[in-house]
Each structure stands twice: as C-alpha cells, then as structure tokens.
Coordinates of C-alpha atoms in Angstrom, one line a residue:
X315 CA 169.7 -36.2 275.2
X316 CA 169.3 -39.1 272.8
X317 CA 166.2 -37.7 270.9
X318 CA 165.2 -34.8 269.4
X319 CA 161.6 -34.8 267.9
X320 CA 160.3 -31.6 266.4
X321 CA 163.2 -29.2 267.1
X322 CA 162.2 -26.9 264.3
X323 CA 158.9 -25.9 265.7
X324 CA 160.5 -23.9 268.7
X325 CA 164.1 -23.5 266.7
X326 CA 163.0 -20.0 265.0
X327 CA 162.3 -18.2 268.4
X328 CA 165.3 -19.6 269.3
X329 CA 167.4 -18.4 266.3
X330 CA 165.8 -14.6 266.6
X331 CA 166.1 -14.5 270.3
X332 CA 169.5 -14.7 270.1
X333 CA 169.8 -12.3 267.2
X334 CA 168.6 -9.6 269.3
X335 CA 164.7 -9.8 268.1
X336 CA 163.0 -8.5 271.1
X337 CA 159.4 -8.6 271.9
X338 CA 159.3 -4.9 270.4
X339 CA 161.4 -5.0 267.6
X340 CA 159.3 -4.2 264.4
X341 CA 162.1 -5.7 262.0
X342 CA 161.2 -8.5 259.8
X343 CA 161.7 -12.0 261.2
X344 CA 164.2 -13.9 259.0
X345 CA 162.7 -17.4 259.2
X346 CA 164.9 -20.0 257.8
X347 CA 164.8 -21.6 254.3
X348 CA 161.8 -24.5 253.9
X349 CA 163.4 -28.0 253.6
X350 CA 163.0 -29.5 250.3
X351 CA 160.9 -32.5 249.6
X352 CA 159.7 -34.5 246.4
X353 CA 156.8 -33.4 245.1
X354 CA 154.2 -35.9 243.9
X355 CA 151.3 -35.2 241.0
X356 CA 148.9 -37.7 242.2
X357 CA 149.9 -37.2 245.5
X358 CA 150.3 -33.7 246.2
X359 CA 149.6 -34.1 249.9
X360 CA 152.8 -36.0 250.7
X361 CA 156.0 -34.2 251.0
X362 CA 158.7 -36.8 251.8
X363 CA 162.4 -35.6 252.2
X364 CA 164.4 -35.7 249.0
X365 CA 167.0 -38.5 249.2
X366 CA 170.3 -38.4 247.9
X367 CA 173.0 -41.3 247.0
X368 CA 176.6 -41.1 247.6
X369 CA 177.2 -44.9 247.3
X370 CA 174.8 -46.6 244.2
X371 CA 173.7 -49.8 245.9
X372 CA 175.1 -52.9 244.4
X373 CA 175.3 -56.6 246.0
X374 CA 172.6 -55.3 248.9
X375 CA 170.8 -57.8 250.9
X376 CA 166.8 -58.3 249.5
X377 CA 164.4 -56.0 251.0
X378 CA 163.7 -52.3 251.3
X379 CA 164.7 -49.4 253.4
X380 CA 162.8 -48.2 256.2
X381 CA 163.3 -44.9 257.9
X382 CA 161.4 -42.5 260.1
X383 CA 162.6 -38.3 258.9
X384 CA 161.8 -35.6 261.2
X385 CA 163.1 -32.9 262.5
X386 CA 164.0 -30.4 259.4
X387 CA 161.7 -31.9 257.4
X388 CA 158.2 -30.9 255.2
X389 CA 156.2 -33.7 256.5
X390 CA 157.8 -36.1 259.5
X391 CA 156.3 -39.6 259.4
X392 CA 157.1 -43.4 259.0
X393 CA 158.5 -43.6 254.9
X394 CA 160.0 -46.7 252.7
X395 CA 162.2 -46.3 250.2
X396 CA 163.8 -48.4 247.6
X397 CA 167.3 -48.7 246.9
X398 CA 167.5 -46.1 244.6
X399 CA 166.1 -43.9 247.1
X400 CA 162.9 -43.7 245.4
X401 CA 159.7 -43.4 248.0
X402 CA 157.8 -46.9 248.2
X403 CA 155.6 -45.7 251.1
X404 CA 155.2 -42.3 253.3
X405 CA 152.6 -41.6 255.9
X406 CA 153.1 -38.1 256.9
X407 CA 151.9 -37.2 260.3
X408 CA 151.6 -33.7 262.0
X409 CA 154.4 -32.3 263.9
X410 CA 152.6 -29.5 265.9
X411 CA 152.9 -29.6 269.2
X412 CA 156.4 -31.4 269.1
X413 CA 154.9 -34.8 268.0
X414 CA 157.0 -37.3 266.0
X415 CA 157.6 -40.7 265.1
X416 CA 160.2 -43.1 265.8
X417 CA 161.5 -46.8 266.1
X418 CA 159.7 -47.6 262.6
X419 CA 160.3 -51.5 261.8
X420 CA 158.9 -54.4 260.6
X421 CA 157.9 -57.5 263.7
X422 CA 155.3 -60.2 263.5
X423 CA 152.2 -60.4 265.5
X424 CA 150.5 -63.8 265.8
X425 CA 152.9 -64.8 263.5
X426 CA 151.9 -61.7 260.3
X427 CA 154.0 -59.2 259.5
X428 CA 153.3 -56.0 260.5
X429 CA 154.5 -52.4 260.6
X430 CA 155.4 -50.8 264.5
X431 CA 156.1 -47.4 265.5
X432 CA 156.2 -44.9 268.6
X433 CA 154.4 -41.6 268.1
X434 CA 154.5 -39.0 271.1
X435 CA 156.0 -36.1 272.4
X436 CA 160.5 -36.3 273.2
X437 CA 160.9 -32.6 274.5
X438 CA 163.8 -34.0 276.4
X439 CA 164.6 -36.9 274.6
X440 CA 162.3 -38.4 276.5
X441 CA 159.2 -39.8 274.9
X442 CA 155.6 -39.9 276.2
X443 CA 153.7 -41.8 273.3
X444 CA 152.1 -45.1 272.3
X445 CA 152.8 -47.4 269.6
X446 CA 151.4 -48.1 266.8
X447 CA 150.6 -51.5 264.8
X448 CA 149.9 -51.6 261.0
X449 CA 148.9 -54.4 258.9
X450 CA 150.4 -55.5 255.4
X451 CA 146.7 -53.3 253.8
X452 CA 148.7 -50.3 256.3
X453 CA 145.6 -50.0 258.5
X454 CA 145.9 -49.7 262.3
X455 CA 145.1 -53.1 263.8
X456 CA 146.4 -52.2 267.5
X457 CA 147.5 -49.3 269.6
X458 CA 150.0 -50.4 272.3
X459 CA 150.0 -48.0 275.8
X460 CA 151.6 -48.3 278.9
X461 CA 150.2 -49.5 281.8
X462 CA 150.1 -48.5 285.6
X463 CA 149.5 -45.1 284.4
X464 CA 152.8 -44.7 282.8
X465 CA 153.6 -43.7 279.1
X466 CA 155.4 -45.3 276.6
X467 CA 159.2 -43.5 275.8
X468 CA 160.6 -43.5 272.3
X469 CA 163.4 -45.6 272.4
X470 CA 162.4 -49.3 272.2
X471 CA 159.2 -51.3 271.5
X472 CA 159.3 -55.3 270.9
X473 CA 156.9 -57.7 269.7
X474 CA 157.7 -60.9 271.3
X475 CA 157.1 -64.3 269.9
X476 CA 154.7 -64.7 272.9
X477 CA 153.1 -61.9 271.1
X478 CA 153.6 -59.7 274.2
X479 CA 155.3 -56.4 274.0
X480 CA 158.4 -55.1 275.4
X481 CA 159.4 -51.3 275.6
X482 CA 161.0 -48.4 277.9
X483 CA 159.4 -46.0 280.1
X484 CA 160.8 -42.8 281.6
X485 CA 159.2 -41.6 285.3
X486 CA 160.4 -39.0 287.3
X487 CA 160.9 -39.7 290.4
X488 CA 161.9 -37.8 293.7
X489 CA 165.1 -38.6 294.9
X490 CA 167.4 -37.0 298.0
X491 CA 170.5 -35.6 295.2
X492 CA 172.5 -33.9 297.7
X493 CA 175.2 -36.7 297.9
X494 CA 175.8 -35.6 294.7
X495 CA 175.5 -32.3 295.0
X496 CA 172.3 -31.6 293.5
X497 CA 169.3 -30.7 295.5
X498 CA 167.9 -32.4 298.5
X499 CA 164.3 -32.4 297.1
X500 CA 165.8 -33.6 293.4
X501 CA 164.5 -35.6 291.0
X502 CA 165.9 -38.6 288.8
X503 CA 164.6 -40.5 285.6
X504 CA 163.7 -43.8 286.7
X505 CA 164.2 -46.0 283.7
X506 CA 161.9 -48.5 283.2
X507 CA 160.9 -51.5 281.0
X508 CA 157.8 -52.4 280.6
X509 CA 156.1 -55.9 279.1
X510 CA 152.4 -56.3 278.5
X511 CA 149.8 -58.2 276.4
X512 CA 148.5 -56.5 273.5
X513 CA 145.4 -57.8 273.6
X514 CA 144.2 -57.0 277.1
X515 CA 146.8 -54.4 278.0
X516 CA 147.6 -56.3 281.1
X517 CA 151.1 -55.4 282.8
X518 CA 153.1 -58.7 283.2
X519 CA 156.9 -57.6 283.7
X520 CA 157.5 -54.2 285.3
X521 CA 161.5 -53.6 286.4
X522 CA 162.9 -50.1 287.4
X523 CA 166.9 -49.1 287.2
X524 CA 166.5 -47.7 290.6
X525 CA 167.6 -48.4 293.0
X526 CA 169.0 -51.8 291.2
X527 CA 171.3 -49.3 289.1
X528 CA 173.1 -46.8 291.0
X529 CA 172.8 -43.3 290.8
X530 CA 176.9 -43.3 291.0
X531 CA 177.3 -45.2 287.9
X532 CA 176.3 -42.4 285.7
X533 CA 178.9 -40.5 283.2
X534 CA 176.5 -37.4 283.2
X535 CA 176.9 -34.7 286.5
X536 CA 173.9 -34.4 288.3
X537 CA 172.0 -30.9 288.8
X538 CA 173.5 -28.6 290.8
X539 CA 172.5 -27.6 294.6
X540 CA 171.6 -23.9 293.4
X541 CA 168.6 -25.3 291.3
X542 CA 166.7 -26.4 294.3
X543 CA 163.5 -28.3 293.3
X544 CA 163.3 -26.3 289.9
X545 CA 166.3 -28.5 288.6
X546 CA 165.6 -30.6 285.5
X547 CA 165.3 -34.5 286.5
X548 CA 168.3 -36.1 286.0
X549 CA 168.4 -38.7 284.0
X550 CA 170.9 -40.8 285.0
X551 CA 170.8 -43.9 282.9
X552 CA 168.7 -43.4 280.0
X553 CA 167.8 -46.8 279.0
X554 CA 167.7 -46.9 274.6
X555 CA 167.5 -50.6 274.1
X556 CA 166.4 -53.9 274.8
X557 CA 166.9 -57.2 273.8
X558 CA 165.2 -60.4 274.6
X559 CA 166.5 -63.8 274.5
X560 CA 165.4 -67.3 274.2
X561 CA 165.6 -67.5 277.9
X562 CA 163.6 -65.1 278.7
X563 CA 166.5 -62.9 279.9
X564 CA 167.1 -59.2 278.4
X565 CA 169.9 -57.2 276.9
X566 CA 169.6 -53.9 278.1
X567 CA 171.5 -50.9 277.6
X568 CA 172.1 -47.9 279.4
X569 CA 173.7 -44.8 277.7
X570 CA 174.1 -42.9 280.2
X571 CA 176.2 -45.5 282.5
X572 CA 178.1 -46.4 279.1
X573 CA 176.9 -50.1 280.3
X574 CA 175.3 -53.0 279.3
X575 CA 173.2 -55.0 281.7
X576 CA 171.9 -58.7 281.5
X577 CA 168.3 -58.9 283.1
X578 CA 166.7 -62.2 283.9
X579 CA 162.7 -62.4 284.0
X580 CA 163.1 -61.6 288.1
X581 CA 164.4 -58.5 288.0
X582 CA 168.0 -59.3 288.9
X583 CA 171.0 -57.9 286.9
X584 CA 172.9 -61.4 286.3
X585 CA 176.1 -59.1 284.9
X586 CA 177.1 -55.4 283.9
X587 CA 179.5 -55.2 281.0
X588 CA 181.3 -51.8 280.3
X589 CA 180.4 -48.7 282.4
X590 CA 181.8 -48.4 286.3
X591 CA 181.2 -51.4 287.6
X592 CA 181.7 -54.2 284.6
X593 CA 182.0 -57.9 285.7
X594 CA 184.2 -58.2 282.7
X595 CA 187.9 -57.4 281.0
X596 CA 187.3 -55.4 277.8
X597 CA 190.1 -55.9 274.9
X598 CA 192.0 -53.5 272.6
X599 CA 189.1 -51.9 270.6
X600 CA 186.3 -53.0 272.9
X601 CA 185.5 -50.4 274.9
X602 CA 182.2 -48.0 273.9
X603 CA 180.4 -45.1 275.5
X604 CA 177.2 -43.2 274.9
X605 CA 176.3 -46.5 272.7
X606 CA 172.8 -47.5 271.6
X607 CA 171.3 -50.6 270.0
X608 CA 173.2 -53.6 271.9
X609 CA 171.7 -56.6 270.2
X610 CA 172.5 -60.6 271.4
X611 CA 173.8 -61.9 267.9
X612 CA 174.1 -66.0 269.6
X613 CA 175.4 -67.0 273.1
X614 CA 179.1 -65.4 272.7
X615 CA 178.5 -62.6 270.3
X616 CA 177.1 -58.8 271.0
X617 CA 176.6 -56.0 268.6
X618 CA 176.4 -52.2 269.1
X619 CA 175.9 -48.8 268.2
X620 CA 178.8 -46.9 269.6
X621 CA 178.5 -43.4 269.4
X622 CA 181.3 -42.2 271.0
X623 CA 179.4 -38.9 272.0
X624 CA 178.2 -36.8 273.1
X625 CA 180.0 -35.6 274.9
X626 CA 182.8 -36.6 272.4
X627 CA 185.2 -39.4 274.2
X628 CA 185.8 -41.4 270.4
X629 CA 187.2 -39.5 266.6
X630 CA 184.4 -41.1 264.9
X631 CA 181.3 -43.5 265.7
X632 CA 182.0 -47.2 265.1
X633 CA 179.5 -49.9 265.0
X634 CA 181.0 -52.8 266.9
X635 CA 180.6 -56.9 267.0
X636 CA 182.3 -58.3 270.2
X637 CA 182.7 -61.6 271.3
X638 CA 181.2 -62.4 274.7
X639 CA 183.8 -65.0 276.6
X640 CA 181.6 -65.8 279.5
X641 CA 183.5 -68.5 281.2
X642 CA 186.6 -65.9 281.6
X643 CA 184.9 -62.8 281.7
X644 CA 186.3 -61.1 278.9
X645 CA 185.3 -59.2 276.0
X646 CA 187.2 -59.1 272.7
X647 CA 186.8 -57.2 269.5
X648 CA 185.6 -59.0 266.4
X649 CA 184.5 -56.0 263.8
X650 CA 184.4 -52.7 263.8
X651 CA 182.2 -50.9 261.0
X652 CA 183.0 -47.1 259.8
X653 CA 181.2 -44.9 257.9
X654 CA 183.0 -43.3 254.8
X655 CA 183.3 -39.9 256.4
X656 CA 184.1 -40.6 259.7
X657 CA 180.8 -39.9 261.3
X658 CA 180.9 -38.8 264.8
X659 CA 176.8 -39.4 265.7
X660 CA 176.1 -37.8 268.7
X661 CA 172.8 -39.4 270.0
X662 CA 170.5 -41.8 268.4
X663 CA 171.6 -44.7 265.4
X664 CA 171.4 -48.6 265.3
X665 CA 173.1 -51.4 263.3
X666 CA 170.8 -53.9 261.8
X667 CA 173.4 -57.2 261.8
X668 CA 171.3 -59.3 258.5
X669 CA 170.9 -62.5 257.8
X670 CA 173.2 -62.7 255.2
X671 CA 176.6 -61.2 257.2
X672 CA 175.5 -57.6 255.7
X673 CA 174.9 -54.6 258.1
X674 CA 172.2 -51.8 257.7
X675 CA 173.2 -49.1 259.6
X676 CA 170.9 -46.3 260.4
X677 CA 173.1 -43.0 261.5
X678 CA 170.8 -41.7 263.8
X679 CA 171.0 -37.7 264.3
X680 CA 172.8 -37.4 261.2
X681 CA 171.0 -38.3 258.2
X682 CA 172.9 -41.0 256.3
X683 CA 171.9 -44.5 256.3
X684 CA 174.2 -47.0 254.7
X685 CA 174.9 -51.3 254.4
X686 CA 178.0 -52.9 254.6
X687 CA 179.2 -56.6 254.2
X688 CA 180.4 -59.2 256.1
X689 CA 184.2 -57.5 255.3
X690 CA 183.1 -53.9 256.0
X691 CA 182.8 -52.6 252.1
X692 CA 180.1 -49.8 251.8
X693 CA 177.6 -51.5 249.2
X694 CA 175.1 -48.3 249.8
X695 CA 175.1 -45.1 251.4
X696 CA 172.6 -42.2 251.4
X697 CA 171.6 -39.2 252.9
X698 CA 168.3 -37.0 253.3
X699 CA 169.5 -34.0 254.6
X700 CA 169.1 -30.8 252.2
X701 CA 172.6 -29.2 252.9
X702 CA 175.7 -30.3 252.2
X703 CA 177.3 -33.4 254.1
X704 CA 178.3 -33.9 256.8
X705 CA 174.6 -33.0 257.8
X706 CA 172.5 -32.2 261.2
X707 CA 169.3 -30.8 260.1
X708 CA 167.4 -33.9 260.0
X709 CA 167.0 -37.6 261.5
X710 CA 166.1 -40.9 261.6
X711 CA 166.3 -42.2 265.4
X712 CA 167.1 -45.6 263.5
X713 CA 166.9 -47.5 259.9
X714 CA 166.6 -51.0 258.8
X715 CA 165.9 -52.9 255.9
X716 CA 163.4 -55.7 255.9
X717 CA 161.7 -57.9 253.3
X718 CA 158.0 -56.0 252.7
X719 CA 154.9 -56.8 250.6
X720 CA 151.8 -54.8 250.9
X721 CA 148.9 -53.6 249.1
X722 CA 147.0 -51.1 250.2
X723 CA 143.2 -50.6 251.0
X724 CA 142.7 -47.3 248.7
X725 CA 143.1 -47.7 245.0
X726 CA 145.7 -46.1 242.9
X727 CA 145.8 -42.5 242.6
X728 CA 145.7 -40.6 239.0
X729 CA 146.3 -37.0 238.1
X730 CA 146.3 -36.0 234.7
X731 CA 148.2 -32.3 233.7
X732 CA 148.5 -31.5 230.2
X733 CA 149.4 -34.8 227.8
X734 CA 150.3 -36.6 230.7
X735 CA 148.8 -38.8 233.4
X736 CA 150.5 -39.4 236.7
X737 CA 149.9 -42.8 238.4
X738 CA 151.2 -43.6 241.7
X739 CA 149.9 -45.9 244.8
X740 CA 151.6 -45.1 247.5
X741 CA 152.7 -48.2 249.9
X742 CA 151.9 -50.8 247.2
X743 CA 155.6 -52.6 246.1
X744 CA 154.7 -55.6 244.0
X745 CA 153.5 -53.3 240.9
X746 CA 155.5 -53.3 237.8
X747 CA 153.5 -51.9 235.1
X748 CA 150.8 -49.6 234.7
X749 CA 147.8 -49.9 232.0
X750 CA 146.2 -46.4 231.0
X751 CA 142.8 -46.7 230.7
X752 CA 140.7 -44.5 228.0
X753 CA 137.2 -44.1 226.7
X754 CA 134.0 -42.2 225.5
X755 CA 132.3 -43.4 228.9
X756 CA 133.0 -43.8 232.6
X757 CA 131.8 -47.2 232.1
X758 CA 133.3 -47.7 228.5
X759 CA 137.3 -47.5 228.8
X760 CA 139.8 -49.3 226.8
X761 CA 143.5 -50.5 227.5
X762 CA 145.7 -48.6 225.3
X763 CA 148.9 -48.5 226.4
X764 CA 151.0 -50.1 228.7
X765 CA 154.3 -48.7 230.4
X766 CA 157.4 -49.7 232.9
X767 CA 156.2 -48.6 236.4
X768 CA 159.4 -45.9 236.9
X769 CA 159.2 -45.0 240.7
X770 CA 156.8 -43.8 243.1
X771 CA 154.9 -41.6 240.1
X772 CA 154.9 -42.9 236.8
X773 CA 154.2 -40.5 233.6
X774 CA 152.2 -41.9 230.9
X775 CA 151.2 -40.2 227.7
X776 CA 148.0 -39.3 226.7
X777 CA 146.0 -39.2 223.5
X778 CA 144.4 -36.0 222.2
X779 CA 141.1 -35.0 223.8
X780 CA 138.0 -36.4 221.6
X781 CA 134.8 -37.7 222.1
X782 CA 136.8 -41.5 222.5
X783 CA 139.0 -40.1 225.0
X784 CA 137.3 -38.2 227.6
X785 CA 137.7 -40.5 230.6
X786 CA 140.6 -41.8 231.7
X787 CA 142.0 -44.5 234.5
X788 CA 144.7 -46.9 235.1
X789 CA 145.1 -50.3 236.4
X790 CA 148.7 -51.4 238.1
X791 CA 150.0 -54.4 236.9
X792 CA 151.9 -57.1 239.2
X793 CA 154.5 -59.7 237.9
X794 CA 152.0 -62.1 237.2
X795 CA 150.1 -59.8 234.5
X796 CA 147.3 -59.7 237.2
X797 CA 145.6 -56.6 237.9
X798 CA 146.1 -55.1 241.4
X799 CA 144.4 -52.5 241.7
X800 CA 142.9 -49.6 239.0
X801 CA 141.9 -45.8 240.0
X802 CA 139.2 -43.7 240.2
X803 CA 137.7 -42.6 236.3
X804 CA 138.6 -38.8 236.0
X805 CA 136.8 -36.8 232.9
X806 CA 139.1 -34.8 231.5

C-alpha cells in the first residue's frame, strides 16, 4: 500500500483491540497523546503541525515549500511554509470519514498559476476523490472528476499545457486468479490513466494496465485460493506516476511491477525499463524497486524515487538520475541522492529535480523533507513529526518547492490579548511590515507604529486603553510601502 490517509481515526480501536479491551471491559481507554501543532492568536482555528529543522537552509533555490500533513496530525490539509519552517499558508480540511489530501503543487491553467490537489478517501492506498484547482486569491476555480463513472485515485494529477488533465484511476475488476493461485472468481486493480478537458469534463485518453501489463509481472503474491470471492482485489501494478512528454507520449510507473513503462498517445507500451520484462541492461547502481515519481528530465535522462521497500530489498531509499542510452538499450547511473539518516521510506516520496541543478525531496511516509544540490550537499532538511526522528506518525505523500505569490480574498486577521495585538493573514507572502492602527473612532484611526512582519503572526505593542485608543486595526505593508490589505476595526 502506497497511501495511508487518515490512519488515526480507526488506529485507537486498533491499539485497544489488541490490548485485550473487549466490548465489555469497563476499564478506561488509554487514547494516545494529541499531536502537537502551532497555535495561532488571530487564527485560532488552524492547527498546522509544528515543524522542526535539522539542517538551517542556506544556498536554497527561490521559492517556498509546499506540503500536504496528515495522518497524525491536528488538522490535515494543503500548508506552505517558508524556509524557516514558519507557516505561509494552511487550509485545514476535515479528516472524518478517512478523508485527506494529497499531491498538493503548483501547475498553470490557461497559462496562471494555480494551486492543485486530490481530496478523497485511500482506505487501501487507493484513492477515490476529485481534484481540486485554486487560484493565486486561493478560491476554487475548478473541480476536476473522472469520467466514465470512474473516480479519481490519489497518486497523480497533471495539468497539461493543452490545459487538459492527466491522472490515475484504480477499478476493480473481475479476473479468473487461479493461475496464480488465488480464486477463480478473483479480482485485480486495473490501473488506469485517465485524460480529460477541464472545462467540459469530456474523456479524451482512457488506457488500462490490463491486459497490456501482465498479471505475471507483479513482485506482490496474489490472494490465496482459500479466500474465495471475499479476497481483497489485488493490485497488481499500482500505477503512482505519470509523466508527459513533448510528444505526447507518457512516463508511467508501476510500483508494484518495480517497472517503468513508455506509453504513446495509442495505448501501446513502446518499452518497459526495470521490472520482469525490461527491454533494457541496467548498470551498477541502476536498479530500483517499489519506486515512485519517475520524471523525463530530457531525451536521455530519467529521475526517480526509489524506495527500496516495502517490502525491504535496499538499506536505505535513494533518489536516483539515470541516463537513458536508447540506441543500445542500456541504463546507467548518473546520481544518487541520500538522506542524512539513511532513510528507508516505505511507500509514498518524490524528488523535485529544480531548475537550478538543486533537488527538493519530499520523504513521503516519513516526515522529513529536504533539498540538495547539484553535488548532493544537504542545503535544508526538516521534519514535522512530534517524536523523535527517525519518525512514522505523520506524512506528506510528496513536497516541492515552487515560486508563489498570492493575496488572499479575506482581509488580515487581528486579535488583541493583553498589550499586545496579533496580526496574521494567512496565505498572503509578499507582506513585510505591519502598521497598527489606533483611534477614538472606528472611522477615526491613526498609524502609530510600524513593525518587521516576523512570521505567520506578528506581535505588536499596544498603547494604554484611553478614550484615543479604543479601536484598533492594522494594515500589511508590501515591499513597495503599498498597503495590501488592513483588518477588521476591533473595540477594545
């Protein structure tokens, strides 16, 4: 399973269960410790995971961090952060009834940048969502489903430049197993991609792994005869990425078959490289399994997520660059990037290769997220667990960093507690001063001090209560001195 989305909701019953809590017992239910988060004055609704930084970010490509925490988390939900860690945007959104969020990045749609996600349901690491399109303001502009009465899976969702969207689907399908000695009446995961017009929603590419890839190609054992019909599906290839190309062909990769697969607009696989069956010779240091995130860098060049699990076949997880010798069908190892601690991810993770040589890599089901250069040196590395490292309590199914300006429709928010008042606007990132606003009147307020903005909340001291200062607000300032936005008035 590549996914887990919500765990903690069922995890307690779980725990007890196997602690020997019955149905009868009266003893107390020990329900684990709440997961920290950072708590917000202005903002006491959001409850983002508390970032920590084992490597202070220095030489870092431009842009901010992107992530997308769930699992043992407050709130789960699409969040930006800067390099310090410190929260630049965070939409929490519910996790009852196993919901989550994943695949959070920026594209471009008719040529604007906006923000995509997946939001659904991945009981089986298998997701059955939409996707969701956000505007620079971070209001929905388009909600992308599946067509054919099919339902879009976690793993993958691509804008196109055509401004067409690409993305993975996961149908069961019934399937005669007992070749390999599962049930006669089994079922499989059929993995399929998907590509449709936003606009109209009109399917215009549809291409299913079987029968096109084999059922015999998979590294994961079928269900077993004894199951009968009742036997989980088994998913056989578990398609987690794909990757289009200026000819209209697609990298796709299958974790399950520990293969890659190059898919032309007709449906045909042109070549397979790793797995069973690969059309080509893989070098010293080449070889992957249970990868994820196979991205075409140019014409001879591929990059990858290799997990190396689960189950364990690799020490530690390696993010890989190989060069692609198409004329002799061989493969060769360029780079090979390593996190500090030897991370062994088991599912999930992605390596974002930048403009710039760097490499943001997102650690998938463990929390750490870190960039390298060209040469491999860690210029940052974080975690947002709340144990100590290595972690598995929460995730990000990937991370990237991207270049991001946005101002929001809502104004600033203000709180004011004691001598202080707490500015904040959350999702706004060209703000680098506040003003604090104060007068006898709603209608009648006065700049009187202006301050550094410090992070997501900013603390600015007030005057004394009096009849001059009983209403205050505050305006945020952007590099230009002009005013972006100012707050609500509060009395105080």
């Amino acid at each position: 399973m590549s996914s887990r989305v919500a765990l903690i909701a069922v995890l307690p019953i779980a725990v007890l269960a196997a602690a020997g809590f019955g149905a009868k017992s009266t003893a107390k239910k020990a329900l684990p410790p709440a997961p920290p988060f950072q708590h917000f004055h202005s903002r006491p609704d959001l409850k983002p995971p508390v970032i920590k930084i084992l490597t202070r970010a220095h030489d870092t490509a431009p842009g901010l961090v992107f992530l997308a925490p769930k699992m043992v988390v407050a709130q789960t939900g699409p969040m930006i952060v800067d390099n310090a860690g410190r929260v630049v945007w965070f939409h929490p959104l519910s996790a009852k009834g196993m919901v989550g969020v994943a695949d959070f990045k920026l594209q471009h749609y008719h040529g604007k940048p906006v923000l995509t996600w997946w939001r659904g349901r991945a009981p089986m690491g298998v997701g059955s969502g939409y996707y969701a399109i956000y505007d620079t303001a971070y209001r929905q502009i388009a909600r992308v489903r599946a067509g054919n009465g099919l339902t879009g899976d976690i793993h993958e969702f691509v804008i196109t430049p055509r401004n067409t969207a690409l993305f993975t689907v996961y149908q069961q399908k019934h399937v005669d197993l007992s070749k390999f000695g599962g049930p006669k009446q089994g079922r499989i995961f059929d993995g399929i991609i998907q590509e449709l017009d936003i606009k109209t929603g009109r399917v215009l590419f549809e291409w299913h792994s079987y029968p096109a890839i084999g059922l015999k190609e998979s590294y994961v054992p079928g269900p077993k005869a004894a199951k009968g019909p009742k036997a989980p599906p088994w998913d056989y290839v578990h398609l987690n990425s794909i990757d289009p190309e200026p000819n209209g062909n697609m990298l796709v990769s299958g974790r399950n078959t520990q293969a890659l697969y190059e898919l032309n607009r007709e449906g045909k696989i042109l070549w397979r490289l790793g797995g069973k069956r690969s059309d080509f010779k893989l070098g010293p240091g080449a070889r992957f399994a249970w990868q994820h995130d196979a991205r075409r860098l140019d014409d001879s060049t591929i990059t990858l997520f290799d997990n190396g699990a689960a189950p364990p076949v690799e020490k530690f997880t390696r993010v890989l660059k190989l060069h692609l010798d198409l004329a002799h069908k061989r493969v060769s190892l360029v780079r090979r990037y390593v996190h500090p601690k030897h991370l062994l991810v088991p599912f999930e993770g992605n390596a974002q290769f930048l403009p710039d040589g760097h490499v943001f890599v997102g650690w998938g089901a463990l929390p750490y997220y870190s960039e390298f250069d060209a040469q491999g040196h860690v210029l940052l590395d974080a975690y947002f667990g709340h144990g100590k490292p290595p972690l598995k309590d929460a995730d990000s199914y990937r991370a990237f960093r991207f270049v991001w300006h946005a101002k929001p429709d809502p104004p600033p928010a203000l709180a004011l507690s004691g001598r202080t008042a707490y500015a904040s606007w959350n999702g706004a990132t060209d703000i680098v001063r506040w003003r604090l606003l104060v007068g006898g009147a709603n209608d009648d307020l006065a700049v009187i001090r202006t301050v550094a903005k410090t992070g997501f909340e900013t603390g600015i001291s007030l005057p004394p209560k009096g009849r001059l200062a009983r209403y205050v607000a505050v305006e945020a300032i952007g590099r230009d001195g002009r005013v972006l936005g100012t707050s609500p008035t509060i009395k105080r």
